[in-house]
């Protein structure tokens, strides 16, 4: 069923594991080289929005590659990049209209790197050279390059590289299920948002350029949305200290949570938005940084030249894929489909909530997480060594359902969850298959005695 790792020349994610070879995709399904079909309940890593194997996307990419595959952005713009930038800005929060611009990258980590440098240079352009730090939150993930790691608060992913990673400051996450302040919403009066203010007061705010956060924390916390009032308080604190507000919507952008950008659930108007993943639905490596007019204007009235670049930024074939995906989302009204499909998925999962080891089912739209706890009443997690999330993943895989497992949502080490982020086309019966696989997985994993 699998290719032996010893026979592989790929430096795989885990050299001890063998991986099936994926050869085809159809809607919510991936088919391997032995014909086994897997239901992609996580859109791989919350990437695939329109579904696998949509032929018109490949045709659009081939057409662009045949006409012009590449032109360097120091010398040319391309039609697909111009068109996609206009379209993305048109669905962005209102403050991006009339003068916003888009910087296309080849993925989310590059988008984070770009935003860090954009924020830094914004303050050089506006004659505030002391500002360079980008403050972020613990229990977050913003990418795997070193700049992106330095803002990420994902303990396990940072740990091996700690000596290489500068620390610019992290504040508490907004995560009511395991509140870092042991408080309850709304009596907490948003202590987690005020943590930014306290941090800035205590840590020379004149050195801070921006605050960066995920409106719904994806991989690290398993789809934990901000509570009402949080983003407004954060925006107010950023304004008060004259720092830029950056929303990392690499996972949540382009419709995943039921709005084009998750910021819109709370009417948030960030200065910079990062997106990726769903922007090309996995058909091409593509990410984007949306800069609001006030950021663009600072450059326009300054040097006009952003000291940054990637050879493959705004790639014509990748942005052609982005446009074809956008066409598909519009033609099939898939942006509108996410909220009701998310409700169906949630209803299918409802029966799991009574399981003694299911602590919480949470999320927005088609970004849902299921957290497993040792003790439902105290929300105590399993010990890390029990490897519950991975065991659930394996047990669901035996039922041909692909999940995205995560560990560390409680304190960076303990806490098990799986992320569900199926394509926007997911059908009712597929939601039921996902729930059934999880039910079987729970029965199998928790029938054995656990530590
Ligand atoms: C919120 C967030 N930001 C950034 C990234 C990094 O994106 P990429 O893996 O495309 O570099 C991810 C990837 O999971 C993410 O979820």
XYZ file of C-alpha atoms and ligand atoms in Angstrom:
467
model
C 0.000 0.000 0.000
C 2.855 2.375 0.716
C 6.193 3.205 -0.760
C 8.989 1.982 1.491
C 10.869 5.022 2.801
C 14.180 3.394 1.950
C 13.044 3.462 -1.673
C 12.230 7.147 -1.518
C 14.574 9.967 -2.474
C 12.363 12.552 -0.833
C 13.515 14.116 2.434
C 10.167 13.333 3.958
C 8.556 14.917 6.999
C 9.362 11.779 8.969
C 12.040 9.482 7.617
C 10.733 6.519 9.650
C 7.278 6.725 8.134
C 6.093 5.447 4.826
C 3.694 7.574 2.853
C 1.089 6.519 0.344
C 1.540 8.108 -3.068
C -1.336 10.430 -3.923
C -2.161 10.253 -7.612
C -5.575 11.798 -8.120
C -8.139 13.988 -6.467
C -11.890 14.203 -6.922
C -13.935 16.693 -4.927
C -13.377 15.936 -1.235
C -11.445 12.757 -2.007
C -7.794 11.881 -2.632
C -6.920 8.614 -4.358
C -3.570 6.871 -3.872
C -1.525 4.729 -6.245
C -3.319 1.586 -5.037
C -6.737 3.052 -5.692
C -7.536 3.627 -2.009
C -9.835 6.633 -1.524
C -9.451 9.036 1.410
C -12.034 11.600 2.496
C -10.104 14.841 2.943
C -11.806 16.138 6.085
C -9.082 18.687 6.731
C -8.648 20.068 3.193
C -5.129 18.721 3.773
C -3.968 21.573 6.054
C -7.022 23.830 5.574
C -5.796 24.488 2.041
C -8.286 22.966 -0.378
C -11.417 25.074 -0.726
C -12.956 24.246 -4.118
C -12.142 20.544 -3.969
C -9.545 18.370 -5.652
C -9.282 17.669 -9.359
C -11.209 20.608 -10.819
C -10.098 20.454 -14.455
C -10.644 24.105 -15.348
C -7.982 25.212 -12.851
C -5.360 23.057 -14.535
C -6.498 24.362 -17.939
C -6.179 27.994 -16.813
C -2.683 27.309 -15.465
C -1.617 25.521 -18.636
C -2.995 28.329 -20.751
C -1.026 30.925 -18.767
C 2.136 28.799 -18.759
C 1.837 28.375 -22.525
C 1.463 32.130 -23.033
C 3.922 33.391 -20.424
C 5.163 31.293 -17.501
C 7.393 33.847 -15.852
C 8.371 37.495 -15.867
C 10.468 38.981 -13.074
C 8.673 41.547 -10.935
C 11.623 43.976 -11.105
C 10.788 44.326 -14.792
C 7.138 43.423 -15.347
C 3.725 43.062 -13.846
C 1.505 40.325 -15.246
C -2.184 40.348 -16.142
C -3.221 37.499 -13.811
C -1.447 39.094 -10.833
C -3.052 42.494 -11.503
C -6.467 40.897 -11.860
C -6.189 38.756 -8.730
C -4.942 41.706 -6.651
C -8.040 43.728 -7.667
C -10.348 40.836 -6.847
C -8.822 40.090 -3.450
C -8.987 43.756 -2.441
C -12.634 43.897 -3.535
C -13.580 41.240 -0.952
C -11.264 42.545 1.783
C -12.507 44.656 4.703
C -13.625 48.121 3.617
C -10.444 49.937 4.625
C -8.513 48.076 1.911
C -10.564 49.631 -0.909
C -9.382 52.824 -2.607
C -5.650 52.493 -2.553
C -4.871 49.130 -0.953
C -2.316 46.917 -2.660
C -1.430 43.224 -2.667
C 2.007 41.634 -2.446
C 1.842 38.045 -3.718
C 4.167 35.404 -2.275
C 4.550 31.652 -2.704
C 2.885 30.760 0.597
C 2.002 31.769 4.128
C 5.476 31.869 5.677
C 6.690 34.221 2.967
C 3.614 36.348 3.604
C 4.545 36.596 7.295
C 8.152 37.503 6.442
C 6.871 40.151 4.067
C 4.521 41.623 6.666
C 7.278 41.825 9.298
C 9.501 43.734 6.892
C 6.639 45.841 5.588
C 5.832 46.936 9.160
C 9.482 47.711 9.865
C 9.929 49.736 6.697
C 6.600 51.522 7.241
C 8.154 53.081 10.331
C 11.355 53.979 8.476
C 9.237 55.671 5.828
C 7.390 57.594 8.524
C 10.557 58.640 10.374
C 10.157 56.396 13.420
C 13.295 54.248 13.128
C 13.112 52.997 16.732
C 10.096 50.802 15.888
C 10.948 47.303 14.735
C 9.455 44.681 17.069
C 6.443 42.666 15.987
C 4.584 41.481 19.057
C 2.479 38.351 18.706
C 0.717 35.809 20.916
C 1.699 32.631 22.636
C 0.023 29.533 21.216
C -0.003 30.748 17.611
C 1.575 29.767 14.309
C 2.684 32.136 11.583
C 5.049 30.043 9.499
C 8.258 28.060 9.467
C 10.898 30.505 8.221
C 12.971 32.124 10.944
C 11.229 35.506 10.917
C 7.854 33.783 10.972
C 9.064 31.465 13.751
C 10.047 34.461 15.849
C 6.458 35.715 15.881
C 4.980 32.221 16.169
C 4.126 31.128 19.683
C 3.896 27.423 18.917
C 6.180 25.918 21.551
C 6.973 22.608 19.844
C 7.637 24.102 16.428
C 9.954 26.766 17.913
C 11.852 24.591 20.383
C 14.638 23.101 18.210
C 15.462 26.511 16.742
C 15.279 28.607 19.900
C 18.912 29.819 19.642
C 18.201 31.162 16.156
C 14.977 32.946 16.946
C 14.823 36.537 18.167
C 12.165 37.260 20.793
C 10.200 40.462 20.216
C 7.454 39.726 22.722
C 4.414 37.471 23.062
C 1.183 38.105 24.929
C -1.565 35.726 26.068
C -3.858 34.024 23.586
C -7.622 34.565 23.551
C -8.712 31.034 24.438
C -11.646 30.758 26.829
C -11.674 26.958 27.065
C -8.256 27.085 28.746
C -8.185 30.735 29.780
C -4.600 31.730 30.601
C -5.996 33.974 33.355
C -8.397 31.352 34.754
C -11.255 33.745 34.114
C -14.629 33.410 32.460
C -15.961 35.461 29.561
C -17.440 38.084 29.729
C -16.675 38.686 33.424
C -12.997 38.593 32.446
C -13.449 42.016 30.799
C -11.139 40.775 28.037
C -8.046 40.455 30.195
C -6.350 38.708 27.255
C -6.768 41.789 25.042
C -5.612 44.091 27.823
C -2.514 41.926 28.072
C -1.319 43.725 24.927
C -1.686 47.094 26.609
C 0.123 45.871 29.709
C 2.882 44.356 27.637
C 3.376 47.565 25.694
C 3.458 49.719 28.813
C 6.060 47.436 30.369
C 8.197 47.001 27.244
C 8.987 50.332 25.649
C 6.212 50.733 23.074
C 8.357 53.133 21.062
C 10.289 50.055 19.839
C 7.169 48.192 18.688
C 6.086 48.279 15.047
C 3.107 45.920 14.966
C 0.918 43.363 16.635
C 0.270 40.169 14.673
C -2.432 37.606 15.473
C -4.711 34.903 14.065
C -8.381 35.927 14.432
C -9.182 32.210 14.675
C -6.189 30.206 15.907
C -5.844 27.289 13.530
C -3.192 24.592 13.873
C -1.994 25.486 17.373
C -5.299 25.707 19.243
C -7.583 23.748 16.935
C -9.909 26.444 15.551
C -10.240 28.797 18.514
C -12.030 31.994 17.453
C -11.613 35.350 19.184
C -14.523 36.242 21.452
C -16.775 39.203 20.677
C -15.135 42.439 21.710
C -11.584 41.075 21.550
C -10.565 42.379 18.155
C -12.134 45.803 18.799
C -10.167 46.149 22.050
C -6.966 45.015 20.324
C -7.514 47.531 17.515
C -8.053 50.288 20.064
C -4.812 49.403 21.891
C -2.871 49.328 18.608
C -4.240 52.768 17.717
C -3.423 54.124 21.159
C 0.206 53.016 20.853
C 0.413 53.905 17.124
C 1.361 50.392 16.056
C 0.158 48.492 13.012
C -2.372 45.694 13.346
C -1.677 42.592 11.251
C -4.253 39.803 10.916
C -2.778 36.455 9.907
C -5.535 34.974 7.776
C -3.343 32.452 5.985
C -5.706 29.736 7.185
C -8.903 31.715 7.762
C -8.867 33.954 4.669
C -10.567 33.415 1.309
C -13.824 32.196 2.753
C -12.812 29.407 5.146
C -14.786 30.731 8.143
C -17.910 31.842 6.288
C -16.780 35.403 5.432
C -14.168 36.268 2.823
C -11.854 37.194 5.724
C -12.453 36.175 9.355
C -11.696 39.749 10.491
C -15.131 40.629 9.114
C -16.930 38.557 11.747
C -16.094 41.389 14.125
C -15.891 44.326 11.675
C -12.123 44.442 12.165
C -10.134 46.602 9.751
C -6.478 45.558 10.133
C -3.650 47.522 8.496
C -2.237 44.377 6.931
C -3.850 40.999 6.211
C -1.913 37.856 5.355
C -3.545 35.113 3.392
C -2.492 31.911 1.625
C -3.748 28.328 1.526
C -7.272 28.738 0.084
C -6.247 31.587 -2.223
C -5.267 28.998 -4.827
C -6.925 26.025 -3.107
C -3.681 24.067 -3.334
C -3.511 24.242 -7.133
C -0.401 26.451 -6.908
C 1.892 27.719 -4.145
C 0.446 31.156 -3.444
C 0.142 33.574 -0.553
C -0.666 37.258 -0.297
C -0.103 40.295 1.887
C -2.829 42.918 1.683
C -1.620 46.388 2.613
C -4.205 49.010 3.534
C -4.015 52.438 1.857
C -2.371 54.067 4.892
C 0.530 51.606 4.626
C 0.821 52.081 0.867
C 0.687 55.869 1.206
C 3.609 55.866 3.655
C 5.730 54.195 0.988
C 4.361 56.370 -1.817
C 5.290 59.540 -0.007
C 8.617 58.074 1.137
C 11.155 56.009 -0.791
C 8.412 54.222 -2.789
C 10.684 51.201 -2.778
C 10.124 48.171 -0.546
C 13.529 46.640 0.233
C 12.325 43.056 -0.109
C 11.571 40.525 -2.796
C 11.310 36.917 -3.904
C 12.150 35.641 -7.376
C 8.788 33.907 -7.611
C 6.566 36.582 -6.091
C 3.351 37.312 -8.015
C 4.063 34.332 -10.258
C 1.907 34.444 -13.402
C 0.920 30.755 -13.313
C 0.234 30.776 -9.553
C -1.890 33.935 -9.818
C -3.669 32.457 -12.873
C -4.541 29.511 -10.608
C -5.760 32.021 -8.004
C -8.031 33.678 -10.572
C -9.395 30.351 -11.799
C -10.123 29.325 -8.192
C -11.793 32.693 -7.604
C -13.916 32.174 -10.764
C -14.937 28.760 -9.448
C -15.783 30.094 -5.977
C -17.972 32.773 -7.561
C -19.598 30.600 -10.238
C -20.574 27.942 -7.690
C -21.409 30.454 -4.927
C -18.973 28.690 -2.625
C -18.216 31.707 -0.420
C -21.913 31.620 0.528
C -21.874 27.857 1.020
C -19.355 27.809 3.876
C -21.619 29.012 6.710
C -24.436 26.513 6.041
C -21.978 23.690 5.289
C -20.205 24.525 8.561
C -23.524 24.195 10.378
C -24.129 20.794 8.787
C -20.687 19.654 9.830
C -21.304 20.943 13.339
C -24.670 19.131 13.520
C -23.019 15.913 12.375
C -20.417 16.304 15.110
C -22.990 17.153 17.803
C -23.383 13.515 18.868
C -19.672 13.378 19.727
C -20.014 16.132 22.302
C -21.500 13.779 24.859
C -18.447 11.513 24.718
C -16.628 11.807 28.071
C -13.297 12.499 26.356
C -14.552 15.140 23.925
C -13.934 18.418 25.712
C -15.107 20.866 23.089
C -16.104 21.143 19.457
C -15.331 24.691 18.317
C -14.661 26.857 15.306
C -16.228 29.018 12.640
C -17.604 27.965 9.261
C -15.588 25.127 7.797
C -12.734 25.510 10.264
C -13.696 23.313 13.210
C -11.673 21.686 15.951
C -12.385 18.836 18.332
C -10.415 18.824 21.586
C -9.953 15.622 23.606
C -9.641 15.797 27.385
C -8.883 13.305 30.101
C -11.445 14.822 32.424
C -14.380 16.699 30.973
C -15.238 18.474 34.244
C -11.764 19.867 34.934
C -10.709 20.043 31.245
C -7.516 18.272 32.241
C -5.591 17.116 29.169
C -4.011 13.736 28.585
C -0.283 13.427 29.127
C 1.663 14.286 25.980
C 3.153 10.770 25.795
C -0.328 9.287 25.363
C -0.290 10.796 21.848
C -4.067 10.980 21.716
C -4.447 13.289 18.698
C -2.154 11.122 16.601
C -3.968 7.964 17.720
C -7.293 9.512 16.734
C -5.824 10.461 13.360
C -4.641 6.913 12.758
C -7.926 5.387 13.853
C -9.895 7.732 11.543
C -7.487 6.902 8.726
C -8.436 3.247 9.122
C -11.902 4.486 8.109
C -10.351 6.373 5.175
C -10.871 9.823 6.696
C -7.969 12.292 6.805
C -7.707 14.564 9.879
C -5.163 17.227 10.882
C -4.012 16.399 14.441
C -2.358 18.822 16.868
C -0.852 18.670 20.321
C -0.070 21.373 22.850
C -3.252 23.456 22.833
C -3.295 23.645 26.644
C 0.244 24.683 27.451
C 2.393 24.061 24.402
C 3.003 20.434 25.370
C -0.289 18.960 26.567
C -3.664 19.191 24.915
C -4.892 17.108 21.966
C -7.118 18.196 19.130
C -7.914 17.496 15.520
C -8.689 20.141 12.956
C -11.496 19.718 10.434
C -11.435 21.912 7.354
C -13.057 20.098 4.453
C -13.431 21.661 1.003
C -16.352 24.106 0.711
C -18.178 21.602 -1.513
C -18.456 19.034 1.298
C -21.812 17.224 1.151
C -24.134 16.122 3.952
C -23.234 12.465 3.608
C -19.530 13.353 3.705
C -20.057 15.332 6.947
C -21.691 12.196 8.329
C -18.747 10.030 7.196
C -16.387 12.411 9.031
C -18.474 12.217 12.214
C -18.758 8.413 11.927
C -14.991 8.035 11.508
C -14.422 10.200 14.577
C -16.959 8.177 16.550
C -15.205 4.934 15.614
C -11.829 6.505 16.385
C -13.011 7.606 19.839
C -14.379 4.137 20.553
C -11.140 2.497 19.454
C -8.689 4.891 21.150
C -10.555 5.091 24.441
C -11.422 1.433 24.770
C -7.796 0.857 25.804
C -6.709 1.943 29.305
C -5.047 5.357 29.201
C -2.535 7.155 31.353
C -2.055 31.034 10.419
C -0.902 30.567 9.575
N 0.041 31.441 9.214
C 1.096 31.071 8.442
C 1.235 29.769 8.012
C 2.408 29.370 7.168
O 1.989 29.106 5.867
P 2.833 28.161 4.881
O 2.869 26.816 5.481
O 2.070 28.255 3.577
O 4.192 28.767 4.746
C 0.259 28.823 8.375
C 0.394 27.413 7.942
O -0.190 26.522 8.475
C -0.833 29.230 9.174
O -1.792 28.363 9.552
